[in-house]
Coordinates of C-alpha atoms and ligand atoms in Angstrom, one line a residue:
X210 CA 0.0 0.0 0.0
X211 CA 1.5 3.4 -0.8
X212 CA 1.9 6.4 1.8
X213 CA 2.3 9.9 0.9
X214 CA 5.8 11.1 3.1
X215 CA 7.2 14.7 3.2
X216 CA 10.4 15.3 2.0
X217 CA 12.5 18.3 3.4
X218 CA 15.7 19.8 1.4
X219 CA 17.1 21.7 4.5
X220 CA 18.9 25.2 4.4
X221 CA 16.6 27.6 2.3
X222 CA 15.6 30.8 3.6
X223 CA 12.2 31.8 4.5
X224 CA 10.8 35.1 3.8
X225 CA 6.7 36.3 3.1
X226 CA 3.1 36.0 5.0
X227 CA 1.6 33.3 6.6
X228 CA -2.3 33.6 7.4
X229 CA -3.0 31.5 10.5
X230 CA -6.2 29.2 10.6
X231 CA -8.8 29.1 13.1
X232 CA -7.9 27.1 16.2
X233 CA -8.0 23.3 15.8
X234 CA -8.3 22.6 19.8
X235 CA -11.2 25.1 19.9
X236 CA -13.1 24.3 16.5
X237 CA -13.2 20.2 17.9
X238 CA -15.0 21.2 20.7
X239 CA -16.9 23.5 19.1
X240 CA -18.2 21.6 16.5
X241 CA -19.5 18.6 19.2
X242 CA -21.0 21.5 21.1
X243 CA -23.4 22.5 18.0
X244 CA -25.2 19.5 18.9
X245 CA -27.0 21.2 21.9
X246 CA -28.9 24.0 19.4
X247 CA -32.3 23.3 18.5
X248 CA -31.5 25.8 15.4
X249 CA -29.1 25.8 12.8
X250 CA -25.4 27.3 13.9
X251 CA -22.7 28.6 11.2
X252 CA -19.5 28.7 12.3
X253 CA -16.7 30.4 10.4
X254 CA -12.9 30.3 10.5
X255 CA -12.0 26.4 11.1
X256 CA -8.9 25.6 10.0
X257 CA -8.6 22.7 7.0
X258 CA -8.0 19.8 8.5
X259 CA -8.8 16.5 8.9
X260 CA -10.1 16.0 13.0
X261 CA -12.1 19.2 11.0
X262 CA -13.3 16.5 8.8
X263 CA -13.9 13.5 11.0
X264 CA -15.7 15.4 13.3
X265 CA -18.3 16.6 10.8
X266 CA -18.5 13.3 9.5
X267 CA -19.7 12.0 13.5
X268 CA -22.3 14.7 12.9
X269 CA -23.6 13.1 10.0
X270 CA -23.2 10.0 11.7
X271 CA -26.4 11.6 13.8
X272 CA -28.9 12.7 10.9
X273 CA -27.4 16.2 11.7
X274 CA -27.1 18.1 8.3
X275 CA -23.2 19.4 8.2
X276 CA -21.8 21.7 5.4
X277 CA -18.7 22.4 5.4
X278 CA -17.5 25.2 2.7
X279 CA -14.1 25.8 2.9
X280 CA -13.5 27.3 6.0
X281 CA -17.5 27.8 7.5
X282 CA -20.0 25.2 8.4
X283 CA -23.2 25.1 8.5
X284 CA -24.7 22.6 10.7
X285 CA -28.6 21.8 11.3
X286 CA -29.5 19.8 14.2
X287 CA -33.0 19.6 13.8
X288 CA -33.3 16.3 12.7
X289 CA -30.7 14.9 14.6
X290 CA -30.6 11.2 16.1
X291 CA -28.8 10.2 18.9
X292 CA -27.3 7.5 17.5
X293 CA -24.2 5.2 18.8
X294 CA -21.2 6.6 17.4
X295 CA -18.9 3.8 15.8
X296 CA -15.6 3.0 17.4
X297 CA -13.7 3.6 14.4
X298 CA -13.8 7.5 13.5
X299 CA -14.2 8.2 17.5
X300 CA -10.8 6.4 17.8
X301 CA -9.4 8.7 15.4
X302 CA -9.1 11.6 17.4
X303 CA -8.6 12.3 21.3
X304 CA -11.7 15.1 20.8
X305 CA -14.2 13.0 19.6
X306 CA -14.6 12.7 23.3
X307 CA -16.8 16.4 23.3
X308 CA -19.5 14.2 22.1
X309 CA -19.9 13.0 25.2
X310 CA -20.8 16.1 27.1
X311 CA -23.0 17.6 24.2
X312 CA -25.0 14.6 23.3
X313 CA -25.0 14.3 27.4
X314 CA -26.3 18.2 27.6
X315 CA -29.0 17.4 25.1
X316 CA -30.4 13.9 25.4
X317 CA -28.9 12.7 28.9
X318 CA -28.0 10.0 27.4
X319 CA -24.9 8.5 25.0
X320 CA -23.3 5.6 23.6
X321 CA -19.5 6.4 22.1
X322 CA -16.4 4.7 21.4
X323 CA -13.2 5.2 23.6
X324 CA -11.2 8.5 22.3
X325 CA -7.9 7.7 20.9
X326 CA -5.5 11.3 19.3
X327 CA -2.0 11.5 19.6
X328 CA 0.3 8.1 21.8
X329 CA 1.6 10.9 24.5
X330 CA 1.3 8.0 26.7
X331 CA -1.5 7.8 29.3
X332 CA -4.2 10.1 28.6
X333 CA -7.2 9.2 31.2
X334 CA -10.0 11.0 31.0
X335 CA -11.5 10.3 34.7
X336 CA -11.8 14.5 35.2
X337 CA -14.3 13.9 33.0
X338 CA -16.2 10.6 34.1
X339 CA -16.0 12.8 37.7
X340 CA -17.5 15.7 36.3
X341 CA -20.3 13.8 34.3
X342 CA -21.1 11.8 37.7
X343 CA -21.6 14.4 39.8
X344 CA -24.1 16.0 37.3
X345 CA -26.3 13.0 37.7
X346 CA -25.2 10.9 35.1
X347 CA -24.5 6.7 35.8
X348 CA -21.1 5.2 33.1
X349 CA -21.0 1.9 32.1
X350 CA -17.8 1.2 31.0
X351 CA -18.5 -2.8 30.9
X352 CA -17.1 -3.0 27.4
X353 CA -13.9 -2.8 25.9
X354 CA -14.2 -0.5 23.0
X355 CA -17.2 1.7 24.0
X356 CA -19.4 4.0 26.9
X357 CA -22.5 4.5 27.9
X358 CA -23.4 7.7 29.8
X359 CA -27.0 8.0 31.3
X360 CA -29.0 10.0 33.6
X361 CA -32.4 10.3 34.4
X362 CA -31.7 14.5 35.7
X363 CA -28.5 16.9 34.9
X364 CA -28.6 18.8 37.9
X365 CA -25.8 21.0 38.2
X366 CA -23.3 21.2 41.0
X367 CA -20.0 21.9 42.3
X368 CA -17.1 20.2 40.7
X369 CA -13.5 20.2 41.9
X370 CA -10.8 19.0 39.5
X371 CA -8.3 17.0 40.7
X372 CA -6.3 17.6 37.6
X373 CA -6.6 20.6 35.6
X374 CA -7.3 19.7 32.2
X375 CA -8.7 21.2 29.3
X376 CA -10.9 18.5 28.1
X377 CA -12.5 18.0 31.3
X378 CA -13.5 21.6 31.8
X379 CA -15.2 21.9 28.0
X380 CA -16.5 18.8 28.8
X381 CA -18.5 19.7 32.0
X382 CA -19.3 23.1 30.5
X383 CA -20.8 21.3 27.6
X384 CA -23.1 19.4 29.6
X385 CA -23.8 22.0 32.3
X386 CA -24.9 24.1 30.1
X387 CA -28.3 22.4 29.6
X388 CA -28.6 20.9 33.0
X389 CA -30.6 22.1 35.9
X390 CA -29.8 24.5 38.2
X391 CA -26.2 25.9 38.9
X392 CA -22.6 24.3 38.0
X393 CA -19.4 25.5 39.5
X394 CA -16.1 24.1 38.2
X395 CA -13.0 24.4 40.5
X396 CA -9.5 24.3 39.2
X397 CA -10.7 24.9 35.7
X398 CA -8.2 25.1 33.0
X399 CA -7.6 29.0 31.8
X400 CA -7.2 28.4 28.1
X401 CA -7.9 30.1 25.5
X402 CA -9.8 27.4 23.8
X403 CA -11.7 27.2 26.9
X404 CA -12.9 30.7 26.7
X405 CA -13.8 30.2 23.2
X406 CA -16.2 27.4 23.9
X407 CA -17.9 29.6 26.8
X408 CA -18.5 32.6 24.1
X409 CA -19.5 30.0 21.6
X410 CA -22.0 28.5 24.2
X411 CA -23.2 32.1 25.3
X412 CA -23.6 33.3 21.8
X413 CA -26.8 30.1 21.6
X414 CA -28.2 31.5 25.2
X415 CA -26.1 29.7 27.4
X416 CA -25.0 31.4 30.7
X417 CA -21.7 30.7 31.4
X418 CA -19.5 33.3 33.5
X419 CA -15.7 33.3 34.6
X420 CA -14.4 31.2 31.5
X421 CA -10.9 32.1 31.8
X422 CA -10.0 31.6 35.4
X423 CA -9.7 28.7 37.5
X424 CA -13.6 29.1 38.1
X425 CA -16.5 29.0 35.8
X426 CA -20.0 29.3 36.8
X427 CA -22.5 27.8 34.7
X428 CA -26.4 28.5 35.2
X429 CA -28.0 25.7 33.0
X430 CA -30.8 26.4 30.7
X431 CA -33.4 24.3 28.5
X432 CA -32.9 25.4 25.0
X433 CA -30.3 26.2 23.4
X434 CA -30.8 28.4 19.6
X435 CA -29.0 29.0 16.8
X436 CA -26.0 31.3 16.4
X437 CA -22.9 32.7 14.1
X438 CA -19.4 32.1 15.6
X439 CA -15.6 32.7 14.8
X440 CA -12.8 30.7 16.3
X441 CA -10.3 32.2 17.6
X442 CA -6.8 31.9 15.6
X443 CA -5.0 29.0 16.4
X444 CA -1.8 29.9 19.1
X445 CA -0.1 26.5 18.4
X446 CA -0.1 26.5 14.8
X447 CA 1.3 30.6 15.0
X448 CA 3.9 28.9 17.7
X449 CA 4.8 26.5 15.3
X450 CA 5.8 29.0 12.4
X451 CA 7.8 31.1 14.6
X452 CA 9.7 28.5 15.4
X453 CA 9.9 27.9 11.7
X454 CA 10.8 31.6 10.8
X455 CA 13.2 32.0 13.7
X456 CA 14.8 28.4 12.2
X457 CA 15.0 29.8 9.0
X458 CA 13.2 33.2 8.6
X459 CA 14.6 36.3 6.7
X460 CA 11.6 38.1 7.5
X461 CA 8.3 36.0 8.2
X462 CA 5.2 38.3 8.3
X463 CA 3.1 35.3 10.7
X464 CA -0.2 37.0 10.4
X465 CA -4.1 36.8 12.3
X466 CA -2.7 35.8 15.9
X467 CA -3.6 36.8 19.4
X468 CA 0.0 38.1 20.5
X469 CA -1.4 37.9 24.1
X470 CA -2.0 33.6 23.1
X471 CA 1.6 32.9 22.7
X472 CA 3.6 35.2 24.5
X473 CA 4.9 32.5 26.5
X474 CA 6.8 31.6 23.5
X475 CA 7.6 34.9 21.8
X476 CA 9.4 35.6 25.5
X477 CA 11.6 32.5 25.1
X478 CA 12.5 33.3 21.5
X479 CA 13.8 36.8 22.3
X480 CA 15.5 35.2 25.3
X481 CA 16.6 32.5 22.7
X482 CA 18.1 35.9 20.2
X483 CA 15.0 35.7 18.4
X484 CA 14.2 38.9 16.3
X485 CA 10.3 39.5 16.8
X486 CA 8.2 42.3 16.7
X487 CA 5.1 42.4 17.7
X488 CA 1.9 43.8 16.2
X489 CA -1.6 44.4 16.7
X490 CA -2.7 40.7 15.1
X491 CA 0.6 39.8 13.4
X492 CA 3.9 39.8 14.1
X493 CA 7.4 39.9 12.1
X494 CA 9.9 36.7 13.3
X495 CA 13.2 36.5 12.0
X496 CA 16.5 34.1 12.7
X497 CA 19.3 35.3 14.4
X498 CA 22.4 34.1 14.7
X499 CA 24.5 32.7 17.1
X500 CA 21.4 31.8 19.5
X501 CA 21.4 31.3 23.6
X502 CA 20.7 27.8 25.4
X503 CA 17.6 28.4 27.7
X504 CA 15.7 26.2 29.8
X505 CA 11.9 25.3 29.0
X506 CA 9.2 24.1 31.3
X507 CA 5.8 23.2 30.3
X508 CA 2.5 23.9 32.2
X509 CA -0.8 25.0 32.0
X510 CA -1.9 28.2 30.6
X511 CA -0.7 31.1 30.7
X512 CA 3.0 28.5 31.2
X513 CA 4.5 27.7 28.1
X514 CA 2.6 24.9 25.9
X515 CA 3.1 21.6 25.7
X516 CA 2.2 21.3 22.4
X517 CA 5.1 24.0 21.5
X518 CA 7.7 21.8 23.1
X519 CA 8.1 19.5 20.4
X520 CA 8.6 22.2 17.4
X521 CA 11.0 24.4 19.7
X522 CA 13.3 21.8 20.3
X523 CA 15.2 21.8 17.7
X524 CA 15.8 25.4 17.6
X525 CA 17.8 24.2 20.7
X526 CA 20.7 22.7 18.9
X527 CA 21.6 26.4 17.4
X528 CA 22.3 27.6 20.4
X529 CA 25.8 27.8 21.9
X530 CA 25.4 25.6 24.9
X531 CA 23.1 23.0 26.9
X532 CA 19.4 23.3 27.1
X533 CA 16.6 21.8 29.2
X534 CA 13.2 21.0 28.4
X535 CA 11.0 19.7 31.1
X536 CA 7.7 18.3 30.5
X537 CA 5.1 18.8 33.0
X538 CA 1.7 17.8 31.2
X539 CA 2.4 14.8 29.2
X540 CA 6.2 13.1 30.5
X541 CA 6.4 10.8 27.7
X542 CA 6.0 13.2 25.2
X543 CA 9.5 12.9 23.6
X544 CA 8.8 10.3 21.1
X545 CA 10.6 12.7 18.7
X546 CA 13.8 12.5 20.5
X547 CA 14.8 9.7 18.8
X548 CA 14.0 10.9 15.3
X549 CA 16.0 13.8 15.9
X550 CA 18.9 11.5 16.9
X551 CA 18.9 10.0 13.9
X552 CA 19.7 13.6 12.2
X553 CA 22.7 14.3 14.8
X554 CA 20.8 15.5 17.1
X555 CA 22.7 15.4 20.4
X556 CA 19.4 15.5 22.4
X557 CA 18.3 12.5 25.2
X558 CA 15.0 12.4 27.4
X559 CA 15.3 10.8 30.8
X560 CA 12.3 11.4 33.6
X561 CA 10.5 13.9 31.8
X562 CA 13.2 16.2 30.9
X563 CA 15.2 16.4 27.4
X564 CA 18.8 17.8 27.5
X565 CA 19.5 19.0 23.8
X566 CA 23.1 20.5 23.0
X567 CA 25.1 22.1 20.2
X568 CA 24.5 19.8 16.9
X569 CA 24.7 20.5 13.5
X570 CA 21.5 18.4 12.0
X571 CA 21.7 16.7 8.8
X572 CA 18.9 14.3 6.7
X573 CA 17.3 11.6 7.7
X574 CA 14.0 9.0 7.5
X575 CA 12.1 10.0 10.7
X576 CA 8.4 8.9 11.4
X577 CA 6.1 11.9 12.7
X578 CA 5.1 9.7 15.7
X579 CA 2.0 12.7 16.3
X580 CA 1.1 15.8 15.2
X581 CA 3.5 17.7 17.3
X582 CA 6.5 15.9 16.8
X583 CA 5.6 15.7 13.3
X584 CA 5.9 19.8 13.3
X585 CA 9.7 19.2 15.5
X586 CA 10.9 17.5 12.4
X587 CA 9.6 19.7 9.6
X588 CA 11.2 22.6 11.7
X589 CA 14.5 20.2 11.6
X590 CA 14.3 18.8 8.4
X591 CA 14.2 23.0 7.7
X592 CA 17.2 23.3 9.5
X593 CA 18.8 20.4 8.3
X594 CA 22.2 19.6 5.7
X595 CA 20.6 17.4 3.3
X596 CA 17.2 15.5 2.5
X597 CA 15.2 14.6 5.2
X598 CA 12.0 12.0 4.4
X599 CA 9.1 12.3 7.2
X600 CA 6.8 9.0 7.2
X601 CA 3.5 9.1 9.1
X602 CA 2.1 12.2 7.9
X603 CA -1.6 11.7 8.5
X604 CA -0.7 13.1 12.4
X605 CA 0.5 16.7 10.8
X606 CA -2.6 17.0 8.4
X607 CA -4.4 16.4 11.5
X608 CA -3.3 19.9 12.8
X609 CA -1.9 21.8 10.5
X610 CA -3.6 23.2 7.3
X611 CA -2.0 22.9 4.4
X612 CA 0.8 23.2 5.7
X613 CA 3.3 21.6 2.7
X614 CA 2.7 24.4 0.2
X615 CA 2.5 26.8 3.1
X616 CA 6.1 26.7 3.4
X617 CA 6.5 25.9 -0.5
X618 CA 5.3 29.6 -0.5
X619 CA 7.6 30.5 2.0
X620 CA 10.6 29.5 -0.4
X621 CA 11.1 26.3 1.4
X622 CA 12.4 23.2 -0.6
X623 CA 9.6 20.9 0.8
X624 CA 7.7 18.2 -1.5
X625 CA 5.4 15.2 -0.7
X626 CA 6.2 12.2 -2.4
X627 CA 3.9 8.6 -2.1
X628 CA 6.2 5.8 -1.4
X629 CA 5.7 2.0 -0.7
X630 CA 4.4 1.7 3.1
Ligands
EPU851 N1 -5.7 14.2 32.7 C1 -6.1 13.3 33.6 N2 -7.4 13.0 33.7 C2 -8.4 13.5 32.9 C3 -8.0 14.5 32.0 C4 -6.6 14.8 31.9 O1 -5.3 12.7 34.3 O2 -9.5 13.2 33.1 C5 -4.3 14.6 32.6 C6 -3.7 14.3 31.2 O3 -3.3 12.9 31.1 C7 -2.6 15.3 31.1 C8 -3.2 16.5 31.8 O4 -4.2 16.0 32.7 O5 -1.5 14.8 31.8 C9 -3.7 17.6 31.0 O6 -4.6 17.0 30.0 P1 -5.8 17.9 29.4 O7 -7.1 17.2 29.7 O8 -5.7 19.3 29.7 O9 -5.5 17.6 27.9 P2 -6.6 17.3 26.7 O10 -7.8 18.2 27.0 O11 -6.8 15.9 26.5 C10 -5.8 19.3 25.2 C11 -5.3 19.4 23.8 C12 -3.9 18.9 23.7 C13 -3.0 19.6 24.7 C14 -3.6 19.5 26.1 C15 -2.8 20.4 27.1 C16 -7.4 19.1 22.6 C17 -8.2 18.3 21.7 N3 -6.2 18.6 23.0 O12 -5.8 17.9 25.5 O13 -3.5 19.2 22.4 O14 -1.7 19.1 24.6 O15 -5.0 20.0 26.1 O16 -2.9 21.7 26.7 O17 -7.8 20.2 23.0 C18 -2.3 18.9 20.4 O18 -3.0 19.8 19.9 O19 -1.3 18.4 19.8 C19 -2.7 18.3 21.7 C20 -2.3 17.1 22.1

């Protein structure tokens, strides 16, 4: 069976615009959460990809009438069915889990396949089960590859993660939303994407308050209607090109951001020697040369993102001495490390921390184990002497939109090719 790889000539410089695409980890809850209308929703600004395009299809999979025209959807979920989603496109991505609080929110009731997304190692999703519980809802979890989430009442309460996690927070909004009575939620995660969901929810009549801080009030409510919302731009994809542009940038124009979304990593790419400036919605990232070692941590929002972790690294073997990254969300998310070893990559992981020093990368075969790594080693196949060939591509289509001729625009020597498996 043939597989489409991208291959990399390293060393060209970047220079021009790139637009950046609605925000994938907001649009895949967002696109679950249309479920709880009773009227038709448009949403505008999703970025082109595919957990865009497997989560429209589990709409379908409903009766729910889903149009998707380049970048806007339409959905109509008046006819919908609450049917049990199949294991196989639920599997696909880690979000497909959203269904569970919207079909949850509107019919108290769901039967869904286990979530699968991106091997970061264990990825539980009891925050979640805990949240659903205490709004009244009973899990059987006596099968293997599938859930089933009843109650006979959502009635709202107070919630106190344990953990604070994104999903878990959307999640519990999504259902609170249409439950009865009151919902607090403790500890909630602050990010962006979370904030998103809240407006998107408020824009149908919902009345949640807070999103944003570590506490969201939600007062449930028994309809939802229809509305028109834009997703915000997407922070990890803008992350991800200025690590490209300050890998290989003349002058990258890396337009339609929130500057306030990733300032966690435009501060460790001046300490770094990054050039940036900073506009309104845009900024202007250039390379610099020679660059500083600095140490990384990753945490929760407003901390610097895990998901940048992976494409900064190897930004890490330009600079002139030893750096640390330290993982704090997901510690066996360094499945790149290896890859990047087989470029000359000086760079080992040991209990959730990568040490990464001096190296001068060249081509290699490396396999995009997920999405984000798969962005690490299109930054280092950039950086890279040589031809580098990146197998397992579906992850980065997952995330990133278009990206291939993106960077083809960008003056980067970058090509996909479809090879034997
Ligand atoms: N966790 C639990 N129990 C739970 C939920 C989470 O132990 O019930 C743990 C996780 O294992 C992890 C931590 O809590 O160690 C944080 O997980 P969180 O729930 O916040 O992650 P998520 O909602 O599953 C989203 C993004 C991820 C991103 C993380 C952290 C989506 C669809 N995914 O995942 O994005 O890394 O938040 O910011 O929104 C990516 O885009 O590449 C990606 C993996």
């Amino acid at each position: 069976m043939a597989q489409e790889v991208i291959k990399i000539k390293g060393g060209q410089t970047l220079k021009g615009k790139v637009e950046i695409s609605g925000a994938k980890n907001s649009s895949v809850a967002i696109i679950p959460a249309t479920i709880l209308a009773e009227e038709p929703v448009t949403l505008d600004g999703l970025p082109k990809i595919s957990d865009v395009e497997t989560l429209v299809s589990l709409l379908e999979d409903l009766n729910i009438k889903a149009e998707l025209d380049d970048t806007t959807l339409h959905v109509d979920p008046t006819e919908i069915q609450n049917a049990a989603l199949p294991n196989n496109k639920v599997e696909s991505l880690r979000a497909s889990y959203y269904m569970m609080g919207a079909l949850l929110g509107r019919f108290k009731k769901c039967v869904i396949g286990l979530p699968g997304g991106c091997p970061l190692g264990p990825r539980p999703i009891d925050q979640h089960i805990k949240g659903f519980k205490a709004l009244g809802a009973k899990i059987d979890e006596s099968s293997a590859t599938s859930m089933k989430i009843e109650a006979d009442r959502l009635v709202g309460a107070n919630i106190y993660l344990d953990i604070v996690s994104v999903g878990a927070t959307i999640n519990i909004m999504l259902a609170a939303s249409r439950a009865e009575g009151q919902t607090i939620i403790e500890n909630a995660a602050k990010e962006p994407e979370v904030v998103d969901v809240a407006n998107f929810l408020n824009s149908m009549g919902a009345r949640v308050t807070g999103a944003g801080t570590s506490s969201i009030k939600i007062v449930g409510v028994p309809h939802l209607h229809g509305s028109r919302h834009s997703i915000i731009p997407d922070r990890i994809e803008a992350g991800t090109y200025m690590c490209i542009a300050a890998a290989s940038g003349e002058q990258v124009v890396i337009d339609n951001i929130i500057p306030k979304h990733v300032e966690p990593l435009t501060v460790k790419l001046k300490e770094l020697g990054v050039n940036i400036d900073v506009g309104d919605d845009f900024m202007v990232v250039q390379r610099a040369h020679p660059y500083h070692s600095v140490d990384i941590k990753t945490l929760v929002y407003p901390g610097f993102a895990t998901d940048l972790q992976q494409p900064i690294t190897p930004l890490l073997f330009l600079a002139e001495g030893p750096s640390f990254v330290k993982e704090t969300i997901y510690p066996e998310r360094f499945k790149h490390v290896p890859e990047l070893q087989k470029m000359n990559g000086a760079i080992d992981a040991d209990l959730g921390t990568a040490t990464i020093k001096p190296s001068h990368l060249t081509g290699a075969e490396v396999y995009a184990s997920d999405l984000r790594a798969g962005a690490c080693l299109i930054v280092a196949g950039l950086i890279a002497e040589g031809e580098t060939t990146i197998y397992n591509v579906k992850h980065i289509y997952r995330g990133y939109t278009d990206i291939v001729n993106t960077l083809k625009k960008l003056g980067a020597d970058i090509w996909t090719e479809s090879v034997d498996a």
